[in-house]
Amino acid sequence: MGHWWVRNIVEPGKLPLLLALAAFMFTFLVTRVITRLIRAGKGPFGNVRAGGLHIHHVVPGVVLTVVGGFGAVASDRHGAGAAVAAVLFGMGAGLVLDEFALILHLDDVYWTEEGRKSVEIVVLTAALVGLLLAGFSPFGVNDLTQQELQDRGGALTTIGMNFLFALIALSKGKARIAVFGAIVPLVALVGAVRLARPGSPWARRFYGRRPRARAKAALRAYHHDRRWARPRRTLQDLIGGRPDPRPVRLSDRR
C-alpha cells in the first residue's frame, strides 16, 4: 500500500489534488449540515450579519479560494505549502459552489427549487476531480517497470474509452450518465447505445428524418422521468435539504 501511495499519489504530485478534493467535500457536507440546522432553528449556529447585512458563506469562500489558488501557484507541488494551499482552495471552492445557484440567479435561492443546481454542480465537480485523481498518468513518475507501464496503459485506455462513451451520452442529453460514466466503467456505454433524449444534439442530428425514432425516444424519456423523478428528488433532498414550497401565483391558477 505504501509503495502504491508513493508511486501514484506522492511522486506524480497528486497529493494536493487529493487534499483539495477531501477539503472540498468535507466543507460542503459540513456547510449543508449547519445550514439545515439554522433553517430548523436547532443548535448554536446562526446567520452571519454585519450591520444588518446577511453575509453569505460564498464571501469567505471567495477569499479562501483566492488565497489557496495564489498559494498553490506560488508553491511547489511536493511541499507543505502546496498541501496547505490545496486545503484552503478546496474549502473555498466548497463554500462557493454550495451557493452556485445564488451566483447564477443573483438571488437568494438557496432553499428553492432553483437552489438544487448547487448540489448538482458540487456532485459534478467532485466527479470530475475524482476522474483527474484516478487517472494514473505516468508523467512525473520515474523509472517505471514494464508491468507498471502496461498497467498504466490499460488504465489510460479504459479512461479514454469511458470518456468517449461519456461524450456520446452527453450529446444524447444524458448529462448525469455521462459524468458518472466517465469514472465508472460501462455506465456511459449504456447511455451511448440507448436512444437519445428529445431535443438533444444527437436527436436533432440523427432523428430529424426518422419520425418513429423521435416518437420512441419521446416515449422512453417520458417513462424514464416518471420512474426516476421521485428517487432523484429524494436523493437531492437528502443531500441538500427539501426546498421551500413554491408560492402559488394568480397566473398559476388560470
Coordinates of C-alpha atoms in Angstrom, one line a residue:
M1 CA 0.0 0.0 0.0
G2 CA 2.8 2.4 0.9
H3 CA 4.6 1.7 -2.5
W4 CA 1.3 2.3 -4.4
W5 CA 0.7 5.6 -2.5
V6 CA 4.2 6.9 -3.3
R7 CA 4.1 5.9 -6.9
N8 CA 0.6 7.0 -7.8
I9 CA -0.1 9.9 -5.4
V10 CA 3.1 11.4 -3.9
E11 CA 5.6 11.1 -6.7
P12 CA 3.3 12.4 -9.5
G13 CA 2.4 15.4 -7.3
K14 CA -1.3 14.4 -6.8
L15 CA -1.4 14.8 -3.1
P16 CA -2.5 18.5 -3.3
L17 CA -5.3 17.4 -5.6
L18 CA -6.4 14.7 -3.2
L19 CA -6.3 17.1 -0.2
A20 CA -8.3 19.7 -2.2
L21 CA -11.0 17.2 -3.1
A22 CA -11.2 15.9 0.5
A23 CA -11.4 19.5 1.8
F24 CA -14.0 20.4 -0.9
M25 CA -16.3 17.5 0.0
F26 CA -15.9 17.9 3.8
T27 CA -16.6 21.6 3.7
F28 CA -19.7 21.1 1.5
L29 CA -21.1 18.4 3.8
V30 CA -20.4 20.4 7.0
T31 CA -21.9 23.6 5.4
R32 CA -25.1 21.7 4.4
V33 CA -25.4 20.3 7.9
I34 CA -25.0 23.7 9.5
T35 CA -27.4 25.5 7.2
R36 CA -30.0 22.8 7.7
L37 CA -29.6 23.2 11.5
I38 CA -30.0 27.0 11.1
R39 CA -33.1 26.5 9.0
A40 CA -34.6 24.2 11.6
G41 CA -33.7 26.6 14.5
K42 CA -31.5 24.0 16.2
G43 CA -28.0 24.2 17.6
P44 CA -25.8 27.1 18.4
F45 CA -25.5 28.3 14.8
G46 CA -27.0 31.3 13.2
N47 CA -26.7 33.5 10.1
V48 CA -23.7 35.9 10.0
R49 CA -24.7 39.5 9.8
A50 CA -22.7 42.7 9.7
G51 CA -24.7 46.0 10.2
G52 CA -27.9 44.3 9.2
L53 CA -26.4 42.7 6.1
H54 CA -26.6 38.9 5.7
I55 CA -23.1 37.7 4.8
H56 CA -23.5 34.6 2.7
H57 CA -20.8 31.9 3.0
V58 CA -19.9 32.4 -0.6
V59 CA -18.0 35.5 0.6
P60 CA -15.4 33.7 2.8
G61 CA -15.4 31.0 0.1
V62 CA -14.2 33.5 -2.4
V63 CA -11.5 34.7 0.0
L64 CA -10.3 31.2 0.7
T65 CA -10.3 30.3 -3.0
V66 CA -8.2 33.3 -3.9
V67 CA -5.7 32.7 -1.1
G68 CA -5.5 29.0 -1.8
G69 CA -5.3 29.5 -5.6
F70 CA -2.5 32.0 -5.5
G71 CA -0.7 30.0 -2.8
A72 CA -0.8 26.9 -5.0
V73 CA 0.6 28.8 -7.9
A74 CA 3.4 30.2 -5.8
S75 CA 4.3 26.8 -4.1
D76 CA 5.9 23.5 -5.2
R77 CA 3.5 20.6 -5.7
H78 CA 5.6 18.4 -3.4
G79 CA 6.0 20.9 -0.5
A80 CA 4.0 21.6 2.7
G81 CA 2.9 24.9 1.2
A82 CA 1.2 23.2 -1.6
A83 CA -0.8 21.0 0.8
V84 CA -1.9 24.0 2.9
A85 CA -2.9 25.9 -0.3
A86 CA -4.8 22.9 -1.6
V87 CA -6.8 22.6 1.6
L88 CA -7.7 26.3 1.6
F89 CA -8.6 26.1 -2.1
G90 CA -10.8 23.1 -1.5
M91 CA -12.6 24.7 1.4
G92 CA -13.2 27.9 -0.5
A93 CA -14.5 26.0 -3.6
G94 CA -16.8 24.0 -1.4
L95 CA -18.3 27.2 0.1
V96 CA -18.5 29.0 -3.3
L97 CA -20.2 26.1 -5.2
D98 CA -22.6 25.4 -2.3
E99 CA -24.1 28.8 -3.3
F100 CA -23.6 28.3 -7.0
A101 CA -27.3 28.9 -7.6
L102 CA -27.1 32.3 -5.8
I103 CA -24.3 33.4 -8.2
L104 CA -26.2 32.1 -11.2
H105 CA -29.5 33.7 -10.4
L106 CA -28.1 36.7 -8.5
D107 CA -30.8 36.0 -5.9
D108 CA -31.0 34.1 -2.6
V109 CA -32.5 30.8 -4.0
Y110 CA -30.7 28.5 -1.5
W111 CA -33.8 26.8 -0.3
T112 CA -35.8 26.9 -3.5
E113 CA -36.1 24.5 -6.5
E114 CA -33.5 26.6 -8.3
G115 CA -31.1 26.0 -5.4
R116 CA -30.8 22.4 -6.4
K117 CA -28.4 23.4 -9.1
S118 CA -25.8 24.0 -6.3
V119 CA -26.0 20.3 -5.3
E120 CA -25.8 19.2 -8.9
I121 CA -22.7 21.3 -9.6
V122 CA -21.0 20.1 -6.5
V123 CA -21.5 16.5 -7.4
L124 CA -20.4 17.2 -10.9
T125 CA -17.2 18.9 -9.7
A126 CA -16.4 16.2 -7.3
A127 CA -16.8 13.6 -10.0
L128 CA -14.6 15.4 -12.5
V129 CA -11.9 16.0 -9.9
G130 CA -12.1 12.3 -8.9
L131 CA -11.6 11.4 -12.6
L132 CA -8.4 13.5 -12.7
L133 CA -7.2 11.9 -9.5
A134 CA -8.0 8.4 -10.7
G135 CA -6.0 8.9 -13.9
F136 CA -2.8 7.0 -13.2
S137 CA -0.8 9.1 -15.7
P138 CA 2.9 8.1 -15.9
F139 CA 4.0 11.8 -16.2
G140 CA 6.0 12.8 -13.2
V141 CA 6.9 9.2 -12.3
N142 CA 10.5 8.0 -12.9
D143 CA 11.8 4.5 -13.7
L144 CA 8.6 2.7 -14.5
T145 CA 8.8 -1.0 -14.9
Q146 CA 7.3 -2.8 -17.9
Q147 CA 4.5 -4.1 -15.8
E148 CA 3.7 -0.6 -14.5
L149 CA 3.7 0.8 -18.0
Q150 CA 1.3 -1.9 -19.1
D151 CA -1.0 -1.3 -16.1
R152 CA -1.0 2.4 -16.6
G153 CA -1.5 2.0 -20.4
G154 CA -4.5 -0.2 -19.7
A155 CA -5.9 2.3 -17.2
L156 CA -5.4 5.2 -19.6
T157 CA -7.1 3.2 -22.4
T158 CA -10.0 2.4 -20.2
I159 CA -10.4 6.0 -19.1
G160 CA -10.1 7.1 -22.8
M161 CA -12.9 4.7 -23.9
N162 CA -15.1 5.7 -21.0
F163 CA -14.6 9.4 -21.9
L164 CA -15.5 8.7 -25.5
F165 CA -18.7 6.9 -24.4
A166 CA -19.4 9.8 -22.0
L167 CA -19.2 12.3 -24.8
I168 CA -21.7 10.3 -26.8
A169 CA -24.0 10.0 -23.8
L170 CA -23.7 13.8 -23.3
S171 CA -24.6 14.5 -26.9
K172 CA -27.7 12.3 -26.3
G173 CA -28.8 14.6 -23.5
K174 CA -27.8 12.2 -20.7
A175 CA -25.5 14.5 -18.6
R176 CA -25.7 12.5 -15.3
I177 CA -24.8 9.2 -17.0
A178 CA -22.0 11.0 -18.9
V179 CA -20.4 12.3 -15.7
F180 CA -20.6 9.1 -13.7
G181 CA -19.8 7.0 -16.8
A182 CA -16.5 8.8 -17.2
I183 CA -15.5 7.3 -13.9
V184 CA -17.4 4.0 -13.6
P185 CA -16.7 1.6 -16.4
L186 CA -19.6 0.6 -18.7
V187 CA -22.0 3.1 -17.2
A188 CA -21.5 5.6 -20.1
L189 CA -21.7 2.7 -22.6
V190 CA -25.4 2.2 -21.6
G191 CA -26.1 5.9 -22.2
A192 CA -24.2 5.8 -25.5
V193 CA -26.1 2.8 -27.1
R194 CA -29.6 3.8 -26.0
L195 CA -31.9 6.3 -27.7
A196 CA -31.1 10.0 -27.3
R197 CA -33.4 12.3 -25.3
P198 CA -35.7 14.5 -27.4
G199 CA -34.1 17.9 -28.1
S200 CA -30.6 16.7 -27.6
P201 CA -27.9 17.4 -30.2
W202 CA -27.8 13.7 -31.2
A203 CA -31.6 13.6 -31.7
R204 CA -31.6 16.8 -33.8
R205 CA -28.8 15.5 -35.9
F206 CA -29.9 11.9 -36.5
Y207 CA -33.6 11.7 -35.8
G208 CA -34.7 14.6 -38.0
R209 CA -36.0 12.3 -40.8
R210 CA -36.9 9.4 -38.5
P211 CA -40.3 10.0 -37.0
R212 CA -40.5 6.6 -35.4
A213 CA -37.2 7.1 -33.7
R214 CA -38.4 10.5 -32.4
A215 CA -41.6 9.1 -31.1
K216 CA -39.9 6.2 -29.4
A217 CA -37.3 8.5 -27.9
A218 CA -40.0 10.8 -26.5
L219 CA -42.0 7.9 -25.0
R220 CA -38.9 6.4 -23.4
A221 CA -37.9 9.7 -21.9
Y222 CA -41.4 10.2 -20.5
H223 CA -41.4 6.7 -18.8
H224 CA -37.8 7.2 -17.6
D225 CA -38.6 10.6 -16.0
R226 CA -41.7 9.2 -14.3
R227 CA -39.8 6.2 -12.9
W228 CA -36.8 8.1 -11.6
A229 CA -38.2 11.5 -10.7
R230 CA -39.2 10.6 -7.1
P231 CA -35.9 8.7 -6.2
R232 CA -33.9 11.6 -7.7
R233 CA -35.8 14.2 -5.7
T234 CA -35.4 12.0 -2.5
L235 CA -31.6 11.9 -3.0
Q236 CA -31.4 15.6 -3.7
D237 CA -33.5 16.3 -0.5
L238 CA -31.2 14.0 1.5
I239 CA -28.1 15.8 0.3
G240 CA -29.2 19.4 0.0
G241 CA -32.4 19.6 2.0
R242 CA -36.0 19.9 1.0
P243 CA -36.8 23.2 -0.9
D244 CA -39.4 25.6 0.3
P245 CA -42.9 25.2 -1.2
R246 CA -43.3 27.4 -4.3
P247 CA -45.8 30.2 -3.7
V248 CA -48.9 29.9 -5.8
R249 CA -49.4 32.9 -8.0
L250 CA -52.6 34.1 -9.7
S251 CA -51.2 33.3 -13.1
D252 CA -50.7 29.6 -12.0
R253 CA -54.4 29.3 -11.1
R254 CA -55.7 30.3 -14.6

